[in-house]
Amino acid sequence: EAQVTQNPRYLITVTGKKLTVTCSQNMNHEYMSWYRQDPGLGLRQIYYSMNVEVTDKGDVPEGYKVSRKEKRNFPLILESPSPNQTSLYFCASSLGRRQGGLGSPLHFGNGTRLTVT
Amino acid sequence: AQKITQTQPGMFVQEKEAVTLDCTYDTSDPSYGLFWYKQPSSGEMIFLIYQGSYDQQNATEGRYSLNFQKARKSANLVISASQLGDSAMYFCAMREALGGGADGLTFGKGTHLIIQP
């Protein structure tokens, strides 16, 4: 089954304790990205990757890191989490414009609900 | 200025009635795509429908149709014969051909639709 898998689904941590949220897709998509969703703000892009070893900042990158060493994986790293990073996080992938055109939809993982105390 | 505006934070609709969810967008790019996603209470993001800026006809997918008015820069989602299972958050999103964030989508803040029996 074609899917984007992110883990864990729920995560509670304390301020300053490094964490990684994993994301993997099995659709051979070039494009992958991370979003955070906060009430009243919709979804905002954190980082994205156009291909292996190519990553770039989205609209809200502060406090996050990513890496893209393999095409299928795109982990999100919070080196020193803070309470304002409490949010619902989504990983997404798509064929992208080069592979699939402007209308290629984003395929989302099921989300990771992170709480930082 | 917001690129995607959804003016209805919440809506209550009687079952079996048609629903129109509003979305206006702002872009100077002549080539862009508009997407609608559904987010049920379980949290996943489900792609519903796509409209390209050069498409001559309004997009339709089953009970979903997109009322695309290019001159007004609006892309309203119409759900015919609403069902209880349509209760969810609905997000309008845009991808610009020349936009930042590469192949990512810019999302509106969403409309919370509740279908009443």
PDB file of C-alpha atoms in Angstrom:
ATOM      1  CA  GLU A   1       0.000   0.000   0.000  1.00  0.00           C
ATOM      2  CA  ALA A   2       1.318   3.422  -0.990  1.00  0.00           C
ATOM      3  CA  GLN A   3       1.788   5.462   2.138  1.00  0.00           C
ATOM      4  CA  VAL A   4       3.718   7.937   4.224  1.00  0.00           C
ATOM      5  CA  THR A   5       4.616   6.524   7.622  1.00  0.00           C
ATOM      6  CA  GLN A   6       5.627   8.729  10.495  1.00  0.00           C
ATOM      7  CA  ASN A   7       6.455   7.737  14.049  1.00  0.00           C
ATOM      8  CA  PRO A   8       5.647   8.087  16.806  1.00  0.00           C
ATOM      9  CA  ARG A   9       1.956   9.100  16.743  1.00  0.00           C
ATOM     10  CA  TYR A  10       2.173  10.680  20.173  1.00  0.00           C
ATOM     11  CA  LEU A  11       5.185  12.041  22.003  1.00  0.00           C
ATOM     12  CA  ILE A  12       5.502  13.803  25.335  1.00  0.00           C
ATOM     13  CA  THR A  13       8.890  15.178  26.250  1.00  0.00           C
ATOM     14  CA  VAL A  14      10.575  17.790  28.389  1.00  0.00           C
ATOM     15  CA  THR A  15      12.230  21.028  27.397  1.00  0.00           C
ATOM     16  CA  GLY A  16      15.711  20.538  25.992  1.00  0.00           C
ATOM     17  CA  LYS A  17      15.618  16.785  25.418  1.00  0.00           C
ATOM     18  CA  LYS A  18      16.566  16.041  21.816  1.00  0.00           C
ATOM     19  CA  LEU A  19      14.054  14.075  19.790  1.00  0.00           C
ATOM     20  CA  THR A  20      13.579  12.737  16.277  1.00  0.00           C
ATOM     21  CA  VAL A  21      10.334  12.122  14.438  1.00  0.00           C
ATOM     22  CA  THR A  22      10.801   9.656  11.618  1.00  0.00           C
ATOM     23  CA  CYS A  23       9.118   9.776   8.217  1.00  0.00           C
ATOM     24  CA  SER A  24       9.270   7.260   5.419  1.00  0.00           C
ATOM     25  CA  GLN A  25       7.440   7.001   2.072  1.00  0.00           C
ATOM     26  CA  ASN A  26       7.252   4.033  -0.305  1.00  0.00           C
ATOM     27  CA  MET A  27       6.113   5.897  -3.434  1.00  0.00           C
ATOM     28  CA  ASN A  28       9.525   6.884  -4.787  1.00  0.00           C
ATOM     29  CA  HIS A  29       8.600  10.550  -4.382  1.00  0.00           C
ATOM     30  CA  GLU A  30      11.316  13.128  -4.878  1.00  0.00           C
ATOM     31  CA  TYR A  31       9.631  15.805  -2.808  1.00  0.00           C
ATOM     32  CA  MET A  32       9.143  15.535   0.952  1.00  0.00           C
ATOM     33  CA  SER A  33       8.247  18.127   3.545  1.00  0.00           C
ATOM     34  CA  TRP A  34       7.295  18.724   7.156  1.00  0.00           C
ATOM     35  CA  TYR A  35       4.373  20.827   8.357  1.00  0.00           C
ATOM     36  CA  ARG A  36       3.123  21.812  11.747  1.00  0.00           C
ATOM     37  CA  GLN A  37      -0.555  22.404  12.468  1.00  0.00           C
ATOM     38  CA  ASP A  38      -1.686  24.735  15.219  1.00  0.00           C
ATOM     39  CA  PRO A  39      -5.265  25.758  16.066  1.00  0.00           C
ATOM     40  CA  GLY A  40      -6.356  28.789  14.096  1.00  0.00           C
ATOM     41  CA  LEU A  41      -3.170  28.849  12.018  1.00  0.00           C
ATOM     42  CA  GLY A  42      -3.682  26.011   9.554  1.00  0.00           C
ATOM     43  CA  LEU A  43      -0.642  24.095   8.344  1.00  0.00           C
ATOM     44  CA  ARG A  44       2.709  25.801   8.019  1.00  0.00           C
ATOM     45  CA  GLN A  45       5.737  24.377   6.255  1.00  0.00           C
ATOM     46  CA  ILE A  46       8.847  23.775   8.363  1.00  0.00           C
ATOM     47  CA  TYR A  47      11.370  22.275   5.929  1.00  0.00           C
ATOM     48  CA  TYR A  48      11.244  20.598   2.580  1.00  0.00           C
ATOM     49  CA  SER A  49      13.454  18.475   0.374  1.00  0.00           C
ATOM     50  CA  MET A  50      13.450  18.326  -3.407  1.00  0.00           C
ATOM     51  CA  ASN A  51      15.655  15.225  -3.525  1.00  0.00           C
ATOM     52  CA  VAL A  52      18.391  13.349  -1.709  1.00  0.00           C
ATOM     53  CA  GLU A  53      20.827  15.698   0.043  1.00  0.00           C
ATOM     54  CA  VAL A  54      18.758  18.743  -1.007  1.00  0.00           C
ATOM     55  CA  THR A  55      16.851  20.448   1.796  1.00  0.00           C
ATOM     56  CA  ASP A  56      15.614  23.978   2.373  1.00  0.00           C
ATOM     57  CA  LYS A  57      13.769  26.063   4.929  1.00  0.00           C
ATOM     58  CA  GLY A  58      10.047  26.569   4.832  1.00  0.00           C
ATOM     59  CA  ASP A  59       8.085  29.262   6.607  1.00  0.00           C
ATOM     60  CA  VAL A  60       8.796  28.254  10.224  1.00  0.00           C
ATOM     61  CA  PRO A  61      12.196  26.495  10.350  1.00  0.00           C
ATOM     62  CA  GLU A  62      13.537  27.876  13.642  1.00  0.00           C
ATOM     63  CA  GLY A  63      14.300  25.148  16.173  1.00  0.00           C
ATOM     64  CA  TYR A  64      14.156  22.291  13.668  1.00  0.00           C
ATOM     65  CA  LYS A  65      16.600  20.298  11.575  1.00  0.00           C
ATOM     66  CA  VAL A  66      16.103  17.768   8.829  1.00  0.00           C
ATOM     67  CA  SER A  67      18.198  15.439   6.726  1.00  0.00           C
ATOM     68  CA  ARG A  68      17.616  13.519   3.499  1.00  0.00           C
ATOM     69  CA  LYS A  69      20.260  10.843   3.167  1.00  0.00           C
ATOM     70  CA  GLU A  70      17.950   8.413   1.368  1.00  0.00           C
ATOM     71  CA  LYS A  71      15.068   9.110  -0.951  1.00  0.00           C
ATOM     72  CA  ARG A  72      12.467   7.396   1.214  1.00  0.00           C
ATOM     73  CA  ASN A  73      13.356   8.913   4.610  1.00  0.00           C
ATOM     74  CA  PHE A  74      13.061  12.455   5.891  1.00  0.00           C
ATOM     75  CA  PRO A  75      13.427  12.700   9.677  1.00  0.00           C
ATOM     76  CA  LEU A  76      12.591  15.826  11.659  1.00  0.00           C
ATOM     77  CA  ILE A  77      14.975  16.637  14.486  1.00  0.00           C
ATOM     78  CA  LEU A  78      14.316  18.914  17.435  1.00  0.00           C
ATOM     79  CA  GLU A  79      17.684  19.348  19.121  1.00  0.00           C
ATOM     80  CA  SER A  80      16.399  21.350  22.084  1.00  0.00           C
ATOM     81  CA  PRO A  81      12.596  21.291  22.129  1.00  0.00           C
ATOM     82  CA  SER A  82      10.700  24.112  23.763  1.00  0.00           C
ATOM     83  CA  PRO A  83       7.031  24.375  24.813  1.00  0.00           C
ATOM     84  CA  ASN A  84       6.209  26.550  21.788  1.00  0.00           C
ATOM     85  CA  GLN A  85       6.992  23.529  19.614  1.00  0.00           C
ATOM     86  CA  THR A  86       4.027  21.677  21.090  1.00  0.00           C
ATOM     87  CA  SER A  87       1.998  20.969  17.962  1.00  0.00           C
ATOM     88  CA  LEU A  88       0.661  18.409  15.511  1.00  0.00           C
ATOM     89  CA  TYR A  89       3.325  17.546  12.944  1.00  0.00           C
ATOM     90  CA  PHE A  90       2.787  16.125   9.492  1.00  0.00           C
ATOM     91  CA  CYS A  91       5.236  14.644   7.060  1.00  0.00           C
ATOM     92  CA  ALA A  92       4.161  14.762   3.425  1.00  0.00           C
ATOM     93  CA  SER A  93       5.493  13.678   0.059  1.00  0.00           C
ATOM     94  CA  SER A  94       4.606  14.191  -3.555  1.00  0.00           C
ATOM     95  CA  LEU A  95       5.813  13.514  -7.054  1.00  0.00           C
ATOM     96  CA  GLY A  96       6.487  17.207  -7.336  1.00  0.00           C
ATOM     97  CA  ARG A  97       6.187  19.377 -10.376  1.00  0.00           C
ATOM     98  CA  ARG A  98       9.103  17.788 -12.190  1.00  0.00           C
ATOM     99  CA  GLN A  99       7.748  14.252 -11.910  1.00  0.00           C
ATOM    100  CA  GLY A 100       4.008  14.788 -11.790  1.00  0.00           C
ATOM    101  CA  GLY A 101       3.151  18.374 -12.669  1.00  0.00           C
ATOM    102  CA  LEU A 102       1.606  21.248 -10.743  1.00  0.00           C
ATOM    103  CA  GLY A 103      -1.379  19.144  -9.704  1.00  0.00           C
ATOM    104  CA  SER A 104       0.536  16.451  -7.842  1.00  0.00           C
ATOM    105  CA  PRO A 105      -1.176  16.238  -4.452  1.00  0.00           C
ATOM    106  CA  LEU A 106       0.712  16.014  -1.204  1.00  0.00           C
ATOM    107  CA  HIS A 107       0.345  12.646   0.514  1.00  0.00           C
ATOM    108  CA  PHE A 108       0.372  13.006   4.272  1.00  0.00           C
ATOM    109  CA  GLY A 109       1.405  10.773   7.114  1.00  0.00           C
ATOM    110  CA  ASN A 110      -1.015  10.286   9.997  1.00  0.00           C
ATOM    111  CA  GLY A 111       0.590  12.968  12.118  1.00  0.00           C
ATOM    112  CA  THR A 112       2.642  13.145  15.297  1.00  0.00           C
ATOM    113  CA  ARG A 113       1.178  14.963  18.257  1.00  0.00           C
ATOM    114  CA  LEU A 114       4.076  16.415  20.224  1.00  0.00           C
ATOM    115  CA  THR A 115       3.817  17.898  23.696  1.00  0.00           C
ATOM    116  CA  VAL A 116       6.826  19.651  25.220  1.00  0.00           C
ATOM    117  CA  THR A 117       6.548  20.416  28.940  1.00  0.00           C
TER     118      THR A 117
ATOM    119  CA  ALA B   1      -1.226  39.395   3.112  1.00  0.00           C
ATOM    120  CA  GLN B   2      -2.609  35.917   3.429  1.00  0.00           C
ATOM    121  CA  LYS B   3      -2.324  33.849   0.303  1.00  0.00           C
ATOM    122  CA  ILE B   4      -5.291  31.640   1.190  1.00  0.00           C
ATOM    123  CA  THR B   5      -8.309  32.955   3.067  1.00  0.00           C
ATOM    124  CA  GLN B   6     -11.082  30.795   4.433  1.00  0.00           C
ATOM    125  CA  THR B   7     -13.620  33.135   6.005  1.00  0.00           C
ATOM    126  CA  GLN B   8     -15.812  30.520   7.703  1.00  0.00           C
ATOM    127  CA  PRO B   9     -14.166  29.197  10.877  1.00  0.00           C
ATOM    128  CA  GLY B  10     -17.158  26.923  11.490  1.00  0.00           C
ATOM    129  CA  MET B  11     -20.359  25.830   9.781  1.00  0.00           C
ATOM    130  CA  PHE B  12     -23.403  23.821  10.832  1.00  0.00           C
ATOM    131  CA  VAL B  13     -25.373  22.173   8.047  1.00  0.00           C
ATOM    132  CA  GLN B  14     -28.334  19.814   8.014  1.00  0.00           C
ATOM    133  CA  GLU B  15     -27.720  16.350   6.643  1.00  0.00           C
ATOM    134  CA  LYS B  16     -28.536  15.955   2.924  1.00  0.00           C
ATOM    135  CA  GLU B  17     -28.183  19.667   2.240  1.00  0.00           C
ATOM    136  CA  ALA B  18     -25.527  20.991  -0.117  1.00  0.00           C
ATOM    137  CA  VAL B  19     -22.562  22.778   1.462  1.00  0.00           C
ATOM    138  CA  THR B  20     -20.331  25.504   0.056  1.00  0.00           C
ATOM    139  CA  LEU B  21     -17.016  26.153   1.761  1.00  0.00           C
ATOM    140  CA  ASP B  22     -15.416  29.436   0.777  1.00  0.00           C
ATOM    141  CA  CYS B  23     -11.818  29.939  -0.296  1.00  0.00           C
ATOM    142  CA  THR B  24     -10.182  32.998  -1.802  1.00  0.00           C
ATOM    143  CA  TYR B  25      -6.557  33.197  -2.813  1.00  0.00           C
ATOM    144  CA  ASP B  26      -3.960  35.774  -3.649  1.00  0.00           C
ATOM    145  CA  THR B  27      -1.271  35.282  -6.256  1.00  0.00           C
ATOM    146  CA  SER B  28       0.341  37.137  -9.136  1.00  0.00           C
ATOM    147  CA  ASP B  29       1.605  33.898 -10.652  1.00  0.00           C
ATOM    148  CA  PRO B  30      -0.425  33.012 -13.783  1.00  0.00           C
ATOM    149  CA  SER B  31       0.209  29.304 -13.219  1.00  0.00           C
ATOM    150  CA  TYR B  32      -1.012  27.776  -9.980  1.00  0.00           C
ATOM    151  CA  GLY B  33      -3.032  24.923  -8.581  1.00  0.00           C
ATOM    152  CA  LEU B  34      -5.700  24.823  -5.923  1.00  0.00           C
ATOM    153  CA  PHE B  35      -6.351  21.871  -3.628  1.00  0.00           C
ATOM    154  CA  TRP B  36      -8.882  20.915  -0.999  1.00  0.00           C
ATOM    155  CA  TYR B  37      -8.142  18.557   1.871  1.00  0.00           C
ATOM    156  CA  LYS B  38     -10.377  17.007   4.503  1.00  0.00           C
ATOM    157  CA  GLN B  39      -9.203  16.352   8.055  1.00  0.00           C
ATOM    158  CA  PRO B  40     -11.607  14.196  10.088  1.00  0.00           C
ATOM    159  CA  SER B  41     -11.400  14.072  13.870  1.00  0.00           C
ATOM    160  CA  SER B  42      -8.960  11.158  13.596  1.00  0.00           C
ATOM    161  CA  GLY B  43      -6.444  13.664  12.264  1.00  0.00           C
ATOM    162  CA  GLU B  44      -5.302  12.396   8.875  1.00  0.00           C
ATOM    163  CA  MET B  45      -5.212  14.700   5.859  1.00  0.00           C
ATOM    164  CA  ILE B  46      -7.245  13.422   2.897  1.00  0.00           C
ATOM    165  CA  PHE B  47      -6.864  14.931  -0.570  1.00  0.00           C
ATOM    166  CA  LEU B  48     -10.263  15.703  -2.131  1.00  0.00           C
ATOM    167  CA  ILE B  49      -9.974  17.687  -5.331  1.00  0.00           C
ATOM    168  CA  TYR B  50      -7.646  19.756  -7.518  1.00  0.00           C
ATOM    169  CA  GLN B  51      -8.155  22.682  -9.920  1.00  0.00           C
ATOM    170  CA  GLY B  52      -5.449  24.082 -12.168  1.00  0.00           C
ATOM    171  CA  SER B  53      -5.407  27.762 -13.067  1.00  0.00           C
ATOM    172  CA  TYR B  54      -5.635  26.986 -16.770  1.00  0.00           C
ATOM    173  CA  ASP B  55      -8.381  24.399 -16.461  1.00  0.00           C
ATOM    174  CA  GLN B  56     -11.425  25.506 -18.422  1.00  0.00           C
ATOM    175  CA  GLN B  57     -13.932  23.435 -16.514  1.00  0.00           C
ATOM    176  CA  ASN B  58     -14.634  23.195 -12.817  1.00  0.00           C
ATOM    177  CA  ALA B  59     -13.189  20.080 -11.228  1.00  0.00           C
ATOM    178  CA  THR B  60     -15.514  17.388  -9.911  1.00  0.00           C
ATOM    179  CA  GLU B  61     -14.865  14.247  -7.860  1.00  0.00           C
ATOM    180  CA  GLY B  62     -17.967  12.343  -6.852  1.00  0.00           C
ATOM    181  CA  ARG B  63     -19.967  14.534  -4.440  1.00  0.00           C
ATOM    182  CA  TYR B  64     -17.225  17.176  -4.440  1.00  0.00           C
ATOM    183  CA  SER B  65     -16.986  19.959  -6.954  1.00  0.00           C
ATOM    184  CA  LEU B  66     -14.885  23.072  -7.076  1.00  0.00           C
ATOM    185  CA  ASN B  67     -16.544  26.349  -8.034  1.00  0.00           C
ATOM    186  CA  PHE B  68     -13.585  28.103  -9.632  1.00  0.00           C
ATOM    187  CA  GLN B  69     -14.010  31.811 -10.359  1.00  0.00           C
ATOM    188  CA  LYS B  70     -10.653  32.958 -11.607  1.00  0.00           C
ATOM    189  CA  ALA B  71     -11.424  36.664 -11.930  1.00  0.00           C
ATOM    190  CA  ARG B  72     -12.637  36.751  -8.328  1.00  0.00           C
ATOM    191  CA  LYS B  73      -9.754  34.530  -7.207  1.00  0.00           C
ATOM    192  CA  SER B  74     -12.096  32.154  -5.467  1.00  0.00           C
ATOM    193  CA  ALA B  75     -12.135  28.360  -5.354  1.00  0.00           C
ATOM    194  CA  ASN B  76     -15.089  27.269  -3.283  1.00  0.00           C
ATOM    195  CA  LEU B  77     -15.650  23.616  -2.439  1.00  0.00           C
ATOM    196  CA  VAL B  78     -19.183  22.353  -2.938  1.00  0.00           C
ATOM    197  CA  ILE B  79     -20.315  19.145  -1.262  1.00  0.00           C
ATOM    198  CA  SER B  80     -23.609  17.841  -2.576  1.00  0.00           C
ATOM    199  CA  ALA B  81     -26.042  15.849  -0.422  1.00  0.00           C
ATOM    200  CA  SER B  82     -24.014  16.137   2.765  1.00  0.00           C
ATOM    201  CA  GLN B  83     -23.580  13.133   5.034  1.00  0.00           C
ATOM    202  CA  LEU B  84     -22.715  12.790   8.712  1.00  0.00           C
ATOM    203  CA  GLY B  85     -19.294  11.504   7.692  1.00  0.00           C
ATOM    204  CA  ASP B  86     -18.552  14.832   6.029  1.00  0.00           C
ATOM    205  CA  SER B  87     -18.112  16.413   9.458  1.00  0.00           C
ATOM    206  CA  ALA B  88     -14.451  17.459   9.522  1.00  0.00           C
ATOM    207  CA  MET B  89     -11.994  20.303   9.082  1.00  0.00           C
ATOM    208  CA  TYR B  90     -11.561  21.358   5.467  1.00  0.00           C
ATOM    209  CA  PHE B  91      -8.464  23.102   4.183  1.00  0.00           C
ATOM    210  CA  CYS B  92      -7.975  25.006   0.963  1.00  0.00           C
ATOM    211  CA  ALA B  93      -4.394  25.123  -0.333  1.00  0.00           C
ATOM    212  CA  MET B  94      -2.433  26.523  -3.258  1.00  0.00           C
ATOM    213  CA  ARG B  95       0.733  25.697  -5.124  1.00  0.00           C
ATOM    214  CA  GLU B  96       2.275  28.415  -7.262  1.00  0.00           C
ATOM    215  CA  ALA B  97       4.487  27.503 -10.191  1.00  0.00           C
ATOM    216  CA  LEU B  98       7.054  30.095  -9.169  1.00  0.00           C
ATOM    217  CA  GLY B  99       6.327  30.045  -5.470  1.00  0.00           C
ATOM    218  CA  GLY B 100       8.729  29.623  -2.597  1.00  0.00           C
ATOM    219  CA  GLY B 101       8.676  26.356  -0.684  1.00  0.00           C
ATOM    220  CA  ALA B 102       9.269  24.634  -4.020  1.00  0.00           C
ATOM    221  CA  ASP B 103       6.518  22.028  -4.432  1.00  0.00           C
ATOM    222  CA  GLY B 104       4.862  22.659  -1.102  1.00  0.00           C
ATOM    223  CA  LEU B 105       1.351  23.905  -0.524  1.00  0.00           C
ATOM    224  CA  THR B 106       0.246  27.076   1.229  1.00  0.00           C
ATOM    225  CA  PHE B 107      -2.769  26.333   3.392  1.00  0.00           C
ATOM    226  CA  GLY B 108      -5.673  28.372   4.661  1.00  0.00           C
ATOM    227  CA  LYS B 109      -6.697  28.235   8.303  1.00  0.00           C
ATOM    228  CA  GLY B 110      -9.516  25.823   7.658  1.00  0.00           C
ATOM    229  CA  THR B 111     -13.277  25.544   8.101  1.00  0.00           C
ATOM    230  CA  HIS B 112     -14.770  23.240  10.693  1.00  0.00           C
ATOM    231  CA  LEU B 113     -17.869  21.676   9.142  1.00  0.00           C
ATOM    232  CA  ILE B 114     -20.432  19.914  11.319  1.00  0.00           C
ATOM    233  CA  ILE B 115     -23.256  17.996   9.683  1.00  0.00           C
ATOM    234  CA  GLN B 116     -26.334  17.715  11.877  1.00  0.00           C
ATOM    235  CA  PRO B 117     -28.845  14.832  11.558  1.00  0.00           C
TER     236      PRO B 117
END
